[in-house]
GROMACS .gro file of C-alpha atoms in nm:
model
  339
    1MET     CA    1   8.727   9.979  15.797
    2ILE     CA    2   8.726   9.626  15.825
    3GLN     CA    3   9.066   9.437  15.899
    4THR     CA    4   9.051   9.284  15.652
    5GLU     CA    5   9.268   8.938  15.661
    6ASN     CA    6   9.153   8.887  16.050
    7PHE     CA    7   8.798   8.906  15.928
    8GLN     CA    8   8.861   8.663  15.652
    9ILE     CA    9   9.009   8.453  15.850
   10ARG     CA   10   8.745   8.450  16.152
   11LEU     CA   11   8.459   8.400  15.863
   12ILE     CA   12   8.586   8.097  15.709
   13GLU     CA   13   8.679   7.882  16.080
   14TRP     CA   14   8.369   7.980  16.121
   15TYR     CA   15   8.263   7.829  15.778
   16ARG     CA   16   8.437   7.587  15.799
   17THR     CA   17   8.292   7.419  16.131
   18HIS     CA   18   7.952   7.498  16.105
   19GLN     CA   19   7.875   7.500  15.741
   20ARG     CA   20   7.526   7.319  15.671
   21ARG     CA   21   7.592   7.014  15.475
   22LEU     CA   22   7.438   7.054  15.187
   23PRO     CA   23   7.479   6.785  14.866
   24TRP     CA   24   7.660   7.049  14.638
   25ARG     CA   25   7.943   7.089  14.885
   26THR     CA   26   7.901   6.726  15.054
   27GLU     CA   27   7.925   6.580  14.648
   28PRO     CA   28   8.101   6.920  14.479
   29SER     CA   29   8.107   6.923  14.076
   30LEU     CA   30   8.001   7.238  13.829
   31TYR     CA   31   7.748   7.086  13.740
   32ARG     CA   32   7.596   7.057  14.114
   33THR     CA   33   7.719   7.385  14.187
   34VAL     CA   34   7.533   7.578  13.873
   35VAL     CA   35   7.200   7.380  13.950
   36SER     CA   36   7.164   7.488  14.366
   37GLU     CA   37   7.261   7.830  14.238
   38LEU     CA   38   6.955   7.848  13.993
   39MET     CA   39   6.713   7.734  14.215
   40ALA     CA   40   6.840   7.892  14.502
   41GLN     CA   41   6.710   8.234  14.314
   42GLN     CA   42   6.403   8.352  14.507
   43THR     CA   43   6.378   7.986  14.649
   44GLN     CA   44   6.468   7.918  15.021
   45ILE     CA   45   6.695   7.619  15.099
   46LYS     CA   46   6.537   7.415  15.334
   47THR     CA   47   6.249   7.448  14.988
   48MET     CA   48   6.465   7.382  14.753
   49LEU     CA   49   6.637   7.056  14.905
   50PRO     CA   50   6.375   6.770  14.799
   51TYR     CA   51   6.313   6.943  14.435
   52PHE     CA   52   6.766   6.917  14.431
   53GLU     CA   53   6.789   6.560  14.485
   54ARG     CA   54   6.467   6.500  14.265
   55TRP     CA   55   6.632   6.673  14.018
   56MET     CA   56   7.003   6.516  14.052
   57GLN     CA   57   6.801   6.109  14.038
   58ARG     CA   58   6.681   6.266  13.683
   59PHE     CA   59   6.939   6.487  13.527
   60PRO     CA   60   7.272   6.370  13.702
   61ASP     CA   61   7.525   6.630  13.438
   62PHE     CA   62   7.465   6.836  13.167
   63GLU     CA   63   7.447   6.599  12.918
   64ALA     CA   64   7.149   6.413  13.049
   65LEU     CA   65   6.988   6.783  13.096
   66ALA     CA   66   7.070   6.901  12.801
   67ILE     CA   67   6.863   6.578  12.578
   68ALA     CA   68   6.552   6.595  12.770
   69PRO     CA   69   6.250   6.698  12.647
   70GLN     CA   70   6.108   7.092  12.787
   71GLU     CA   71   5.778   6.936  12.942
   72ASP     CA   72   5.995   6.688  13.169
   73VAL     CA   73   6.201   6.945  13.261
   74LEU     CA   74   5.955   7.223  13.425
   75LYS     CA   75   5.790   6.902  13.536
   76HIS     CA   76   6.109   6.841  13.752
   77TRP     CA   77   6.035   7.198  13.864
   78GLU     CA   78   5.703   7.193  13.926
   79GLY     CA   79   5.641   7.413  14.278
   80LEU     CA   80   5.969   7.580  14.264
   81GLY     CA   81   5.841   7.832  14.077
   82TYR     CA   82   6.039   8.095  13.918
   83TYR     CA   83   5.994   7.895  13.563
   84SER     CA   84   6.201   8.097  13.353
   85ARG     CA   85   6.489   7.964  13.580
   86ALA     CA   86   6.388   7.576  13.393
   87ARG     CA   87   6.443   7.683  13.100
   88ASN     CA   88   6.693   7.847  13.116
   89LEU     CA   89   6.896   7.593  13.309
   90HIS     CA   90   6.779   7.347  13.014
   91LYS     CA   91   6.933   7.599  12.770
   92LEU     CA   92   7.204   7.675  12.950
   93ALA     CA   93   7.282   7.285  12.989
   94LYS     CA   94   7.235   7.255  12.549
   95ALA     CA   95   7.474   7.551  12.490
   96TYR     CA   96   7.726   7.413  12.721
   97CYS     CA   97   7.688   7.103  12.508
   98ALA     CA   98   7.747   7.271  12.255
   99ALA     CA   99   8.037   7.496  12.343
  100ALA     CA  100   8.381   7.448  12.236
  101PRO     CA  101   8.575   7.533  12.396
  102LYS     CA  102   8.338   7.524  12.790
  103PRO     CA  103   8.263   7.860  12.935
  104SER     CA  104   8.568   7.890  13.262
  105THR     CA  105   8.545   8.236  13.310
  106ARG     CA  106   8.269   8.488  13.566
  107GLU     CA  107   8.258   8.659  13.173
  108ALA     CA  108   8.221   8.315  12.941
  109TRP     CA  109   7.902   8.246  13.209
  110GLN     CA  110   7.797   8.529  13.206
  111ALA     CA  111   7.667   8.488  12.810
  112LEU     CA  112   7.462   8.154  12.942
  113PRO     CA  113   7.135   8.191  12.939
  114GLY     CA  114   6.970   8.259  13.307
  115ILE     CA  115   7.356   8.360  13.452
  116GLY     CA  116   7.369   8.698  13.584
  117PRO     CA  117   7.623   8.885  13.749
  118TYR     CA  118   7.550   8.728  14.136
  119THR     CA  119   7.526   8.361  13.978
  120SER     CA  120   7.846   8.404  13.717
  121ALA     CA  121   8.080   8.523  14.051
  122ALA     CA  122   7.970   8.208  14.266
  123ILE     CA  123   8.040   7.961  13.934
  124ALA     CA  124   8.375   8.104  13.927
  125SER     CA  125   8.456   8.131  14.283
  126ILE     CA  126   8.319   7.843  14.380
  127ALA     CA  127   8.386   7.556  14.048
  128PHE     CA  128   8.702   7.769  13.939
  129ASN     CA  129   8.827   7.898  14.227
  130GLN     CA  130   8.865   8.261  14.068
  131PRO     CA  131   8.872   8.613  14.261
  132SER     CA  132   8.528   8.715  14.219
  133ALA     CA  133   8.269   8.843  14.495
  134VAL     CA  134   7.935   8.717  14.521
  135ILE     CA  135   7.699   9.017  14.615
  136ASP     CA  136   7.314   8.931  14.702
  137GLY     CA  137   7.043   9.007  14.948
  138ASN     CA  138   7.225   8.879  15.231
  139VAL     CA  139   7.589   9.007  15.175
  140VAL     CA  140   7.501   9.357  15.187
  141ARG     CA  141   7.340   9.324  15.490
  142ILE     CA  142   7.644   9.201  15.649
  143LEU     CA  143   7.855   9.426  15.500
  144ALA     CA  144   7.609   9.752  15.573
  145ARG     CA  145   7.588   9.597  15.962
  146LEU     CA  146   7.948   9.601  15.953
  147THR     CA  147   8.037   9.951  15.826
  148LYS     CA  148   7.703  10.073  16.045
  149ASP     CA  149   7.583  10.181  15.715
  150GLN     CA  150   7.230  10.393  15.700
  151ARG     CA  151   7.214  10.500  15.445
  152SER     CA  152   6.868  10.466  15.248
  153PHE     CA  153   6.934  10.301  14.889
  154LYS     CA  154   6.604  10.269  14.632
  155ASN     CA  155   6.593   9.942  14.565
  156ASN     CA  156   6.794   9.572  14.580
  157GLY     CA  157   7.003   9.666  14.281
  158GLU     CA  158   7.120   9.995  14.406
  159ALA     CA  159   7.189   9.867  14.728
  160VAL     CA  160   7.429   9.561  14.565
  161LYS     CA  161   7.592   9.820  14.277
  162ALA     CA  162   7.688  10.042  14.629
  163PHE     CA  163   7.847   9.766  14.836
  164THR     CA  164   8.071   9.629  14.574
  165PRO     CA  165   8.316   9.750  14.621
  166LEU     CA  166   8.373   9.630  14.991
  167ALA     CA  167   8.288   9.372  14.846
  168GLU     CA  168   8.561   9.279  14.627
  169GLU     CA  169   8.785   9.440  14.914
  170VAL     CA  170   8.726   9.154  15.183
  171LEU     CA  171   8.733   8.898  14.940
  172ASN     CA  172   8.940   8.654  15.020
  173PRO     CA  173   9.153   8.565  14.651
  174ASP     CA  174   9.321   8.182  14.802
  175ARG     CA  175   9.011   8.075  14.859
  176PRO     CA  176   8.715   8.276  14.701
  177GLY     CA  177   8.457   8.012  14.689
  178ASP     CA  178   8.484   7.914  15.057
  179HIS     CA  179   8.443   8.318  15.167
  180ASN     CA  180   8.179   8.394  14.950
  181GLN     CA  181   7.962   8.069  15.034
  182ALA     CA  182   8.034   8.210  15.402
  183MET     CA  183   7.911   8.510  15.308
  184MET     CA  184   7.593   8.342  15.235
  185GLU     CA  185   7.575   8.120  15.500
  186LEU     CA  186   7.593   8.409  15.799
  187GLY     CA  187   7.321   8.576  15.629
  188ALA     CA  188   7.119   8.295  15.576
  189THR     CA  189   7.165   8.157  15.933
  190ILE     CA  190   7.355   8.428  16.190
  191CYS     CA  191   7.296   8.766  16.047
  192PHE     CA  192   6.897   8.784  16.004
  193LYS     CA  193   6.687   9.054  15.864
  194ALA     CA  194   6.501   9.078  16.179
  195LYS     CA  195   6.664   8.911  16.494
  196PRO     CA  196   6.991   8.831  16.408
  197HIS     CA  197   7.210   8.632  16.639
  198CYS     CA  198   7.451   8.869  16.713
  199SER     CA  199   7.601   8.760  17.014
  200ILE     CA  200   7.762   8.434  16.834
  201CYS     CA  201   7.853   8.601  16.479
  202PRO     CA  202   8.195   8.551  16.411
  203VAL     CA  203   8.296   8.862  16.261
  204ARG     CA  204   8.116   9.071  16.591
  205PRO     CA  205   8.467   9.240  16.660
  206HIS     CA  206   8.442   9.411  16.304
  207CYS     CA  207   8.033   9.505  16.327
  208LEU     CA  208   8.028   9.871  16.383
  209SER     CA  209   7.667   9.768  16.491
  210TYR     CA  210   7.741   9.549  16.733
  211GLY     CA  211   7.453   9.641  17.006
  212LEU     CA  212   7.217   9.892  16.819
  213ALA     CA  213   6.924   9.897  16.914
  214HIS     CA  214   6.815   9.955  16.546
  215VAL     CA  215   7.047   9.709  16.397
  216GLU     CA  216   6.767   9.536  16.202
  217SER     CA  217   6.695   9.851  15.991
  218ILE     CA  218   7.006   9.827  15.878
  219PRO     CA  219   7.070   9.806  15.581
  220HIS     CA  220   6.771  10.041  15.466
  221ILE     CA  221   6.590   9.967  15.127
  222GLN     CA  222   6.218  10.069  15.044
  223ARG     CA  223   5.992   9.861  14.908
  224LYS     CA  224   5.826   9.862  14.621
  225ALA     CA  225   5.407   9.894  14.725
  226THR     CA  226   5.203   9.584  14.743
  227GLN     CA  227   4.959   9.515  14.436
  228VAL     CA  228   4.651   9.302  14.520
  229VAL     CA  229   4.551   9.132  14.235
  230GLU     CA  230   4.224   8.949  14.290
  231ILE     CA  231   4.095   8.702  13.984
  232HIS     CA  232   3.815   8.519  13.984
  233ARG     CA  233   3.813   8.105  13.894
  234ALA     CA  234   3.623   7.826  13.742
  235TRP     CA  235   3.575   7.476  13.956
  236ILE     CA  236   3.462   7.266  13.673
  237LYS     CA  237   3.432   6.846  13.741
  238VAL     CA  238   3.208   6.593  13.526
  239ASP     CA  239   3.246   6.308  13.622
  240GLU     CA  240   3.620   6.182  13.639
  241ARG     CA  241   3.737   6.518  13.407
  242ILE     CA  242   3.808   6.888  13.459
  243LEU     CA  243   3.796   7.137  13.290
  244LEU     CA  244   4.179   7.310  13.283
  245TYR     CA  245   4.359   7.624  13.098
  246ARG     CA  246   4.667   7.612  12.900
  247ILE     CA  247   4.925   7.923  12.943
  248PRO     CA  248   5.016   8.021  12.556
  249GLU     CA  249   5.374   7.913  12.525
  250THR     CA  250   5.431   8.331  12.493
  251SER     CA  251   5.275   8.394  12.863
  252GLY     CA  252   5.619   8.429  13.060
  253GLN     CA  253   5.694   8.306  13.389
  254LEU     CA  254   5.386   8.005  13.405
  255ALA     CA  255   5.399   7.916  12.972
  256GLY     CA  256   5.270   7.639  12.936
  257GLN     CA  257   5.147   7.538  13.217
  258TYR     CA  258   4.774   7.432  13.341
  259GLU     CA  259   4.560   7.618  13.593
  260LEU     CA  260   4.190   7.677  13.667
  261PRO     CA  261   4.037   7.889  13.465
  262ASP     CA  262   4.028   8.218  13.483
  263LEU     CA  263   3.678   8.286  13.446
  264GLU     CA  264   3.699   8.659  13.268
  265ALA     CA  265   3.941   8.557  13.008
  266ILE     CA  266   3.725   8.266  12.904
  267GLY     CA  267   3.474   8.495  12.853
  268LEU     CA  268   3.182   8.406  13.127
  269ALA     CA  269   3.035   8.629  13.440
  270VAL     CA  270   3.189   8.613  13.790
  271PRO     CA  271   2.886   8.530  14.004
  272GLU     CA  272   2.744   8.726  14.188
  273GLU     CA  273   2.713   8.583  14.472
  274PRO     CA  274   3.021   8.516  14.674
  275SER     CA  275   3.304   8.235  14.603
  276PRO     CA  276   3.291   7.983  14.875
  277ILE     CA  277   3.658   7.885  14.800
  278ASN     CA  278   3.895   8.222  14.829
  279LYS     CA  279   4.285   8.144  14.820
  280THR     CA  280   4.594   8.364  14.878
  281ARG     CA  281   4.955   8.374  14.717
  282SER     CA  282   5.199   8.578  14.698
  283ILE     CA  283   5.390   8.670  14.359
  284THR     CA  284   5.749   8.942  14.426
  285ASN     CA  285   5.469   9.260  14.538
  286ARG     CA  286   5.189   9.123  14.456
  287ARG     CA  287   4.957   8.951  14.613
  288TYR     CA  288   4.653   8.784  14.454
  289LYS     CA  289   4.331   8.661  14.607
  290GLU     CA  290   4.196   8.365  14.405
  291ARG     CA  291   3.822   8.327  14.445
  292ILE     CA  292   3.721   7.988  14.318
  293HIS     CA  293   3.360   7.966  14.207
  294PRO     CA  294   3.256   7.562  14.145
  295MET     CA  295   3.038   7.566  13.785
  296LEU     CA  296   2.756   7.349  13.835
  297ASP     CA  297   2.512   7.418  13.586
  298PRO     CA  298   2.529   7.191  13.285
  299GLN     CA  299   2.424   7.461  13.074
  300LEU     CA  300   2.652   7.699  13.201
  301ILE     CA  301   2.952   7.434  13.070
  302ASP     CA  302   2.824   7.355  12.752
  303SER     CA  303   2.826   7.746  12.681
  304ILE     CA  304   3.205   7.769  12.731
  305PRO     CA  305   3.402   7.832  12.414
  306LEU     CA  306   3.662   7.624  12.382
  307SER     CA  307   3.747   7.641  12.036
  308LYS     CA  308   3.845   7.967  12.122
  309HIS     CA  309   4.063   7.894  12.396
  310PRO     CA  310   4.331   7.707  12.524
  311LEU     CA  311   4.027   7.464  12.746
  312SER     CA  312   4.171   7.100  12.780
  313TRP     CA  313   3.959   6.851  12.990
  314VAL     CA  314   4.152   6.658  13.169
  315SER     CA  315   4.084   6.323  13.294
  316LEU     CA  316   4.201   6.237  13.671
  317ASP     CA  317   4.440   5.955  13.561
  318GLU     CA  318   4.614   6.244  13.291
  319LEU     CA  319   4.668   6.530  13.612
  320GLU     CA  320   4.973   6.375  13.763
  321THR     CA  321   5.134   6.407  13.392
  322LEU     CA  322   5.048   6.800  13.319
  323THR     CA  323   5.261   7.056  13.481
  324LEU     CA  324   5.101   7.286  13.701
  325SER     CA  325   5.204   7.555  13.932
  326GLY     CA  326   5.238   7.464  14.329
  327PRO     CA  327   4.964   7.646  14.426
  328HIS     CA  328   4.730   7.493  14.191
  329ARG     CA  329   4.797   7.146  14.256
  330LYS     CA  330   4.738   7.194  14.630
  331TRP     CA  331   4.406   7.345  14.578
  332VAL     CA  332   4.293   7.114  14.261
  333LYS     CA  333   4.400   6.826  14.564
  334GLU     CA  334   4.209   6.973  14.784
  335LEU     CA  335   3.861   7.064  14.552
  336LEU     CA  336   3.867   6.671  14.447
  337GLU     CA  337   3.890   6.568  14.800
  338GLN     CA  338   3.593   6.730  14.832
  339SER     CA  339   3.363   6.670  14.550
   0.00000   0.00000   0.00000
């Protein structure tokens, strides 16, 4: 068993002196907490920091975000991926501004768009000092190692459910927000998946896994097999225009964004010769191999059925105003530099 009070004291004292100076901590507010929590989902802190600063300059509060056009919201999210987070944050701002009374409990926040159990607990504890434990992969890893729990879990959801009672048990009821942030900070900066910094861990005296040769295998969570997806795309540039495909609004995460056209999706045959430009990227457990084929034949370009597909000729001047996924914007930039 974890000696709860001593554990809480060690954790908070370490956090007080070693926490990273992050903008939502140095200038705390409810809005900044909400934005940071949604941005941090599926994104590393160091990656999201410049996006957070830019976001705050454009949308400094719930009201500014609520009245902004969705295209502007998505444009300021460009490059962060998982765009449903931006859409949900936009919807959340509108719901918050319209709400009377304003949400102030974990249950009320969880009823808003894009807010699940983890995020609602984070907001309730950090912004309202309510005793709600947050639990994600970092927290699961810490608790599993502290207790030397060597069970095997089918997925992250099963592990989170298993460790929720313990997370609630060790939560500091007087400083729940700091406790939750300290747990997340510990997982992000010391208790790594691989090569954890056990020698400087502030709660090492409570850790039953300290010194184990196989500490990196705790917790044991089964991972989904990687799926390889191959996509053949067209690079079509005529004069100062390029042809782009606009993803339909009903197509989930990337709805409304522009990307290089998928050859098969627009009815063109994949060339027999190998593509000279090959890119790879990963989204969750899928690894995409993107083959980019420069299309130079004027007759072939003229044969593309523009009216049957959401295809647009985009001028190079207009390109910066459109929202492309991070990888596609990078690839387009590289291709333009080479042309």
